[in-house]
Amino acid sequence: MRAVIAPQPGGVEALEVVDLPQPEPGPGEVLIRVAAAGLNRSDLLQRRGLYPPPPGVTDVLGLEVSGDIVAVGEGVTDLPPGTHVCALLAGGGYAEYVTVPAGQVATVPMGISLVDAGGLMEVAATVWSNVFMMGKLRHGETLLVHGGGSGIGTMAIQLGKAFGARVIVTVGSPEKAEFCRELGADVAIDYKQQDFAAEMKAAGMTADVILDIIGAKYLDANVSVLSNAGRLVVIGLQGGVKAELNLGALMSKRAAVMATTLRARPSTEKAAIVSAMVAQVWPLISDGTVRPIIHATYPLEDVRQAHQVLEESSNIGKVLLTL
């Protein structure tokens, strides 16, 4: 099968399309013929040698796919061959075939194409597990999302609004700000032109939940705009890994700072996230309330070009590879 690896860390030129043996499903696993694979910033880090796959996981890139089940391992009875599915992976998605534990697989929801479903699982699982399961966002609260134009950001806007929250986003261009407002964001702040914390304070706004992809660079500002009993959930470190935390400010607000990753979690935890997400989010997709936002699709052979788009942050929504 064709697959993408990065034998040596580097820029987009490090990506290579190679021939590898087709995997076989083990007990509790399914084999998927991939239709589309979603790109994520974790893939860029892996390509640079900064985010290696967990022990025992293939070095083929890719954390989410959509496609058809072609074979199942021992003990799998509810996902027969031929089922259209999307899946959350620890790796292996940039390939014609991939195996995955059955608990990390969901049937494609009504209302979206098999290809578009390739950009669904990682963003939906990330938002659901962090904003709702960990952050416990409730109706009437305010959600602040950094990177509103990203795949995660566009999903967070839609789910936040669907569950009755006010949504504030930070974005990197006027075009992204306008798109996010059209998608439902109540406020869009261009971080290249404005200080988001200053803008929020001037307008008397605070956030009950913050979904943060930046990390160290935004820590102080994030804490400063948290509401009383607010929850800051850090899921990315684009702005560094170390910063000074003002514990006094945190204590005065009775607030919490949490940090998490999805990839390295045990399969049982991922399965629990997928199950809860399917129960809560899939109906919203089926009725048209929520949809994956797809920026562009590229054939597998153009993986370097696809990575470059994500590297430049020129995308609004997800970038996909098609097979």
GROMACS .gro file of C-alpha atoms in nm:
model
  323
    1MET     CA    1   0.000   0.000   0.000
    2ARG     CA    2   0.102   0.364  -0.044
    3ALA     CA    3   0.177   0.550   0.280
    4VAL     CA    4   0.352   0.867   0.398
    5ILE     CA    5   0.644   0.874   0.639
    6ALA     CA    6   0.917   1.122   0.734
    7PRO     CA    7   1.234   0.908   0.757
    8GLN     CA    8   1.439   1.207   0.872
    9PRO     CA    9   1.303   1.509   1.064
   10GLY     CA   10   1.264   1.825   0.862
   11GLY     CA   11   1.042   2.053   0.658
   12VAL     CA   12   0.780   1.946   0.408
   13GLU     CA   13   1.057   1.797   0.192
   14ALA     CA   14   1.105   1.529   0.460
   15LEU     CA   15   0.771   1.368   0.365
   16GLU     CA   16   0.794   1.064   0.139
   17VAL     CA   17   0.528   0.845  -0.020
   18VAL     CA   18   0.649   0.485   0.012
   19ASP     CA   19   0.521   0.130  -0.036
   20LEU     CA   20   0.455  -0.060   0.286
   21PRO     CA   21   0.289  -0.393   0.367
   22GLN     CA   22  -0.086  -0.374   0.420
   23PRO     CA   23  -0.166  -0.418   0.792
   24GLU     CA   24  -0.393  -0.692   0.925
   25PRO     CA   25  -0.652  -0.633   1.198
   26GLY     CA   26  -0.579  -0.790   1.535
   27PRO     CA   27  -0.834  -0.888   1.798
   28GLY     CA   28  -1.076  -0.603   1.859
   29GLU     CA   29  -0.956  -0.409   1.554
   30VAL     CA   30  -1.093  -0.323   1.212
   31LEU     CA   31  -0.911  -0.269   0.882
   32ILE     CA   32  -1.020   0.045   0.695
   33ARG     CA   33  -0.967   0.121   0.327
   34VAL     CA   34  -0.897   0.493   0.357
   35ALA     CA   35  -1.098   0.744   0.154
   36ALA     CA   36  -0.958   1.058   0.320
   37ALA     CA   37  -0.717   1.148   0.598
   38GLY     CA   38  -0.727   1.470   0.798
   39LEU     CA   39  -0.416   1.679   0.860
   40ASN     CA   40  -0.344   1.804   1.211
   41ARG     CA   41  -0.074   2.021   1.364
   42SER     CA   42   0.048   1.716   1.551
   43ASP     CA   43   0.150   1.578   1.211
   44LEU     CA   44   0.370   1.882   1.151
   45LEU     CA   45   0.540   1.824   1.485
   46GLN     CA   46   0.592   1.455   1.410
   47ARG     CA   47   0.744   1.544   1.073
   48ARG     CA   48   0.992   1.771   1.252
   49GLY     CA   49   1.084   1.497   1.498
   50LEU     CA   50   0.917   1.675   1.791
   51TYR     CA   51   0.616   1.448   1.850
   52PRO     CA   52   0.703   1.082   1.797
   53PRO     CA   53   0.423   0.824   1.789
   54PRO     CA   54   0.348   0.636   2.110
   55PRO     CA   55   0.537   0.309   2.166
   56GLY     CA   56   0.424   0.035   1.930
   57VAL     CA   57   0.244   0.274   1.691
   58THR     CA   58   0.340   0.295   1.323
   59ASP     CA   59   0.555   0.588   1.209
   60VAL     CA   60   0.312   0.652   0.923
   61LEU     CA   61   0.162   0.996   0.987
   62GLY     CA   62  -0.208   1.067   1.035
   63LEU     CA   63  -0.447   1.080   1.332
   64GLU     CA   64  -0.787   1.052   1.163
   65VAL     CA   65  -0.942   0.894   0.855
   66SER     CA   66  -1.266   0.806   0.685
   67GLY     CA   67  -1.329   0.506   0.463
   68ASP     CA   68  -1.483   0.160   0.437
   69ILE     CA   69  -1.425  -0.135   0.665
   70VAL     CA   70  -1.278  -0.423   0.462
   71ALA     CA   71  -1.197  -0.673   0.740
   72VAL     CA   72  -1.247  -0.714   1.114
   73GLY     CA   73  -1.049  -0.887   1.385
   74GLU     CA   74  -1.164  -1.139   1.639
   75GLY     CA   75  -1.441  -1.013   1.865
   76VAL     CA   76  -1.568  -0.732   1.640
   77THR     CA   77  -1.934  -0.792   1.560
   78ASP     CA   78  -2.098  -0.451   1.522
   79LEU     CA   79  -1.890  -0.306   1.236
   80PRO     CA   80  -1.929  -0.538   0.936
   81PRO     CA   81  -1.722  -0.502   0.618
   82GLY     CA   82  -1.864  -0.239   0.385
   83THR     CA   83  -1.961   0.003   0.663
   84HIS     CA   84  -1.876   0.369   0.596
   85VAL     CA   85  -1.680   0.489   0.899
   86CYS     CA   86  -1.451   0.754   1.036
   87ALA     CA   87  -1.185   0.678   1.295
   88LEU     CA   88  -0.961   0.837   1.558
   89LEU     CA   89  -0.604   0.706   1.532
   90ALA     CA   90  -0.275   0.709   1.720
   91GLY     CA   91  -0.105   0.706   1.380
   92GLY     CA   92  -0.115   0.549   1.035
   93GLY     CA   93  -0.381   0.761   0.863
   94TYR     CA   94  -0.177   0.879   0.562
   95ALA     CA   95  -0.208   0.541   0.393
   96GLU     CA   96  -0.437   0.336   0.173
   97TYR     CA   97  -0.521   0.104   0.466
   98VAL     CA   98  -0.508   0.139   0.843
   99THR     CA   99  -0.603  -0.074   1.143
  100VAL     CA  100  -0.767   0.077   1.450
  101PRO     CA  101  -0.938  -0.046   1.769
  102ALA     CA  102  -1.311  -0.077   1.703
  103GLY     CA  103  -1.395   0.152   1.995
  104GLN     CA  104  -1.226   0.442   1.814
  105VAL     CA  105  -1.447   0.399   1.507
  106ALA     CA  106  -1.786   0.554   1.433
  107THR     CA  107  -2.020   0.523   1.139
  108VAL     CA  108  -2.025   0.833   0.919
  109PRO     CA  109  -2.315   1.055   1.030
  110MET     CA  110  -2.595   1.129   0.790
  111GLY     CA  111  -2.558   1.448   0.592
  112ILE     CA  112  -2.186   1.454   0.510
  113SER     CA  113  -1.981   1.282   0.243
  114LEU     CA  114  -1.736   1.001   0.307
  115VAL     CA  115  -1.445   1.228   0.209
  116ASP     CA  116  -1.554   1.519   0.431
  117ALA     CA  117  -1.583   1.274   0.721
  118GLY     CA  118  -1.205   1.240   0.702
  119GLY     CA  119  -1.181   1.576   0.876
  120LEU     CA  120  -1.436   1.506   1.146
  121MET     CA  121  -1.307   1.275   1.418
  122GLU     CA  122  -1.004   1.458   1.554
  123VAL     CA  123  -1.175   1.797   1.576
  124ALA     CA  124  -1.501   1.663   1.715
  125ALA     CA  125  -1.327   1.441   1.972
  126THR     CA  126  -1.090   1.721   2.074
  127VAL     CA  127  -1.366   1.976   2.122
  128TRP     CA  128  -1.606   1.739   2.292
  129SER     CA  129  -1.349   1.595   2.534
  130ASN     CA  130  -1.189   1.929   2.624
  131VAL     CA  131  -1.467   2.188   2.608
  132PHE     CA  132  -1.752   1.974   2.737
  133MET     CA  133  -1.611   1.672   2.924
  134MET     CA  134  -1.319   1.853   3.092
  135GLY     CA  135  -1.421   2.219   3.064
  136LYS     CA  136  -1.786   2.142   3.145
  137LEU     CA  137  -1.921   2.425   2.930
  138ARG     CA  138  -2.284   2.495   3.015
  139HIS     CA  139  -2.573   2.676   2.851
  140GLY     CA  140  -2.542   3.051   2.894
  141GLU     CA  141  -2.167   3.050   2.961
  142THR     CA  142  -1.895   3.212   2.748
  143LEU     CA  143  -1.639   3.011   2.551
  144LEU     CA  144  -1.313   3.167   2.428
  145VAL     CA  145  -1.147   2.976   2.143
  146HIS     CA  146  -0.798   3.059   2.023
  147GLY     CA  147  -0.741   2.979   1.656
  148GLY     CA  148  -1.104   3.019   1.557
  149GLY     CA  149  -1.033   2.958   1.188
  150SER     CA  150  -0.869   2.620   1.242
  151GLY     CA  151  -1.042   2.285   1.214
  152ILE     CA  152  -1.074   2.267   1.591
  153GLY     CA  153  -1.180   2.631   1.609
  154THR     CA  154  -1.455   2.603   1.351
  155MET     CA  155  -1.593   2.295   1.526
  156ALA     CA  156  -1.574   2.462   1.868
  157ILE     CA  157  -1.772   2.762   1.740
  158GLN     CA  158  -2.050   2.543   1.609
  159LEU     CA  159  -2.073   2.316   1.913
  160GLY     CA  160  -2.050   2.605   2.155
  161LYS     CA  161  -2.341   2.780   1.987
  162ALA     CA  162  -2.538   2.455   1.952
  163PHE     CA  163  -2.522   2.407   2.329
  164GLY     CA  164  -2.623   2.765   2.407
  165ALA     CA  165  -2.290   2.934   2.481
  166ARG     CA  166  -2.161   3.275   2.381
  167VAL     CA  167  -1.848   3.225   2.167
  168ILE     CA  168  -1.547   3.455   2.137
  169VAL     CA  169  -1.262   3.365   1.901
  170THR     CA  170  -0.916   3.493   1.819
  171VAL     CA  171  -0.806   3.475   1.456
  172GLY     CA  172  -0.517   3.587   1.238
  173SER     CA  173  -0.687   3.779   0.958
  174PRO     CA  174  -0.998   3.983   0.876
  175GLU     CA  175  -1.110   3.706   0.639
  176LYS     CA  176  -1.097   3.447   0.917
  177ALA     CA  177  -1.279   3.686   1.152
  178GLU     CA  178  -1.561   3.732   0.902
  179PHE     CA  179  -1.588   3.357   0.839
  180CYS     CA  180  -1.605   3.282   1.211
  181ARG     CA  181  -1.878   3.541   1.264
  182GLU     CA  182  -2.077   3.390   0.977
  183LEU     CA  183  -2.031   3.049   1.138
  184GLY     CA  184  -2.181   3.179   1.461
  185ALA     CA  185  -1.906   3.339   1.668
  186ASP     CA  186  -2.040   3.634   1.867
  187VAL     CA  187  -1.704   3.815   1.878
  188ALA     CA  188  -1.393   3.771   1.661
  189ILE     CA  189  -1.067   3.939   1.764
  190ASP     CA  190  -0.775   3.967   1.519
  191TYR     CA  191  -0.476   3.890   1.740
  192LYS     CA  192  -0.236   4.041   1.487
  193GLN     CA  193  -0.405   4.378   1.522
  194GLN     CA  194  -0.549   4.367   1.876
  195ASP     CA  195  -0.462   4.238   2.223
  196PHE     CA  196  -0.742   3.991   2.292
  197ALA     CA  197  -0.727   4.033   2.670
  198ALA     CA  198  -0.736   4.413   2.646
  199GLU     CA  199  -1.026   4.399   2.402
  200MET     CA  200  -1.224   4.164   2.624
  201LYS     CA  201  -1.161   4.370   2.938
  202ALA     CA  202  -1.258   4.692   2.761
  203ALA     CA  203  -1.588   4.532   2.661
  204GLY     CA  204  -1.646   4.385   3.008
  205MET     CA  205  -1.617   4.027   2.880
  206THR     CA  206  -1.480   3.724   3.061
  207ALA     CA  207  -1.466   3.357   2.964
  208ASP     CA  208  -1.601   3.061   3.159
  209VAL     CA  209  -1.408   2.815   2.941
  210ILE     CA  210  -1.099   2.884   2.728
  211LEU     CA  211  -0.978   2.637   2.465
  212ASP     CA  212  -0.613   2.728   2.412
  213ILE     CA  213  -0.372   2.604   2.143
  214ILE     CA  214  -0.097   2.856   2.224
  215GLY     CA  215   0.027   2.765   2.571
  216ALA     CA  216   0.296   2.965   2.749
  217LYS     CA  217   0.265   3.287   2.550
  218TYR     CA  218  -0.103   3.328   2.640
  219LEU     CA  219  -0.104   3.189   2.995
  220ASP     CA  220  -0.109   3.518   3.185
  221ALA     CA  221  -0.358   3.682   2.948
  222ASN     CA  222  -0.584   3.377   2.957
  223VAL     CA  223  -0.595   3.374   3.337
  224SER     CA  224  -0.667   3.748   3.338
  225VAL     CA  225  -0.987   3.703   3.137
  226LEU     CA  226  -1.118   3.393   3.315
  227SER     CA  227  -1.449   3.428   3.492
  228ASN     CA  228  -1.492   3.328   3.854
  229ALA     CA  229  -1.470   2.946   3.859
  230GLY     CA  230  -1.344   2.960   3.500
  231ARG     CA  231  -1.167   2.670   3.331
  232LEU     CA  232  -0.862   2.710   3.105
  233VAL     CA  233  -0.795   2.400   2.894
  234VAL     CA  234  -0.458   2.396   2.716
  235ILE     CA  235  -0.438   2.161   2.418
  236GLY     CA  236  -0.147   2.309   2.222
  237LEU     CA  237   0.192   2.469   2.276
  238GLN     CA  238   0.245   2.683   1.967
  239GLY     CA  239   0.352   2.970   2.194
  240GLY     CA  240   0.595   2.775   2.411
  241VAL     CA  241   0.596   2.531   2.701
  242LYS     CA  242   0.708   2.737   3.003
  243ALA     CA  243   0.551   3.045   3.161
  244GLU     CA  244   0.501   3.193   3.507
  245LEU     CA  245   0.159   3.128   3.656
  246ASN     CA  246   0.013   3.384   3.896
  247LEU     CA  247  -0.141   3.150   4.151
  248GLY     CA  248  -0.289   3.442   4.340
  249ALA     CA  249  -0.491   3.549   4.038
  250LEU     CA  250  -0.603   3.190   3.986
  251MET     CA  251  -0.703   3.144   4.349
  252SER     CA  252  -0.890   3.474   4.364
  253LYS     CA  253  -1.113   3.349   4.082
  254ARG     CA  254  -1.137   2.991   4.213
  255ALA     CA  255  -1.034   2.899   3.858
  256ALA     CA  256  -0.860   2.596   3.711
  257VAL     CA  257  -0.591   2.534   3.451
  258MET     CA  258  -0.595   2.197   3.278
  259ALA     CA  259  -0.376   2.054   3.003
  260THR     CA  260  -0.435   1.747   2.792
  261THR     CA  261  -0.348   1.552   2.480
  262LEU     CA  262  -0.564   1.305   2.292
  263ARG     CA  263  -0.316   1.091   2.099
  264ALA     CA  264  -0.141   0.920   2.389
  265ARG     CA  265  -0.454   0.833   2.586
  266PRO     CA  266  -0.532   0.463   2.634
  267SER     CA  267  -0.769   0.314   2.380
  268THR     CA  268  -1.034   0.267   2.648
  269GLU     CA  269  -1.037   0.641   2.717
  270LYS     CA  270  -1.054   0.723   2.348
  271ALA     CA  271  -1.342   0.480   2.307
  272ALA     CA  272  -1.531   0.651   2.591
  273ILE     CA  273  -1.477   0.990   2.426
  274VAL     CA  274  -1.593   0.860   2.087
  275SER     CA  275  -1.903   0.702   2.241
  276ALA     CA  276  -2.005   1.022   2.422
  277MET     CA  277  -1.925   1.236   2.120
  278VAL     CA  278  -2.132   1.022   1.883
  279ALA     CA  279  -2.428   1.036   2.120
  280GLN     CA  280  -2.415   1.414   2.154
  281VAL     CA  281  -2.263   1.548   1.831
  282TRP     CA  282  -2.369   1.311   1.554
  283PRO     CA  283  -2.739   1.412   1.576
  284LEU     CA  284  -2.633   1.776   1.532
  285ILE     CA  285  -2.441   1.683   1.218
  286SER     CA  286  -2.728   1.476   1.082
  287ASP     CA  287  -2.975   1.763   1.120
  288GLY     CA  288  -2.736   2.018   0.968
  289THR     CA  289  -2.666   2.218   1.284
  290VAL     CA  290  -2.295   2.128   1.278
  291ARG     CA  291  -2.067   2.038   0.986
  292PRO     CA  292  -1.696   1.984   0.930
  293ILE     CA  293  -1.540   2.284   0.757
  294ILE     CA  294  -1.313   2.164   0.475
  295HIS     CA  295  -1.057   2.411   0.339
  296ALA     CA  296  -0.908   2.192   0.064
  297THR     CA  297  -0.834   1.835  -0.040
  298TYR     CA  298  -0.511   1.705  -0.193
  299PRO     CA  299  -0.420   1.366  -0.337
  300LEU     CA  300  -0.179   1.164  -0.122
  301GLU     CA  301   0.107   1.238  -0.363
  302ASP     CA  302   0.067   1.613  -0.290
  303VAL     CA  303   0.115   1.569   0.085
  304ARG     CA  304   0.401   1.820   0.090
  305GLN     CA  305   0.178   2.090  -0.055
  306ALA     CA  306  -0.096   2.004   0.194
  307HIS     CA  307   0.148   2.032   0.486
  308GLN     CA  308   0.268   2.367   0.356
  309VAL     CA  309  -0.086   2.506   0.372
  310LEU     CA  310  -0.116   2.402   0.736
  311GLU     CA  311   0.235   2.530   0.810
  312GLU     CA  312   0.139   2.876   0.682
  313SER     CA  313  -0.197   2.877   0.868
  314SER     CA  314  -0.361   2.992   0.547
  315ASN     CA  315  -0.645   2.743   0.588
  316ILE     CA  316  -0.994   2.799   0.727
  317GLY     CA  317  -1.106   2.459   0.851
  318LYS     CA  318  -0.954   2.122   0.770
  319VAL     CA  319  -0.705   2.015   0.505
  320LEU     CA  320  -0.754   1.660   0.377
  321LEU     CA  321  -0.558   1.401   0.182
  322THR     CA  322  -0.764   1.182  -0.050
  323LEU     CA  323  -0.687   0.832  -0.169
   0.00000   0.00000   0.00000
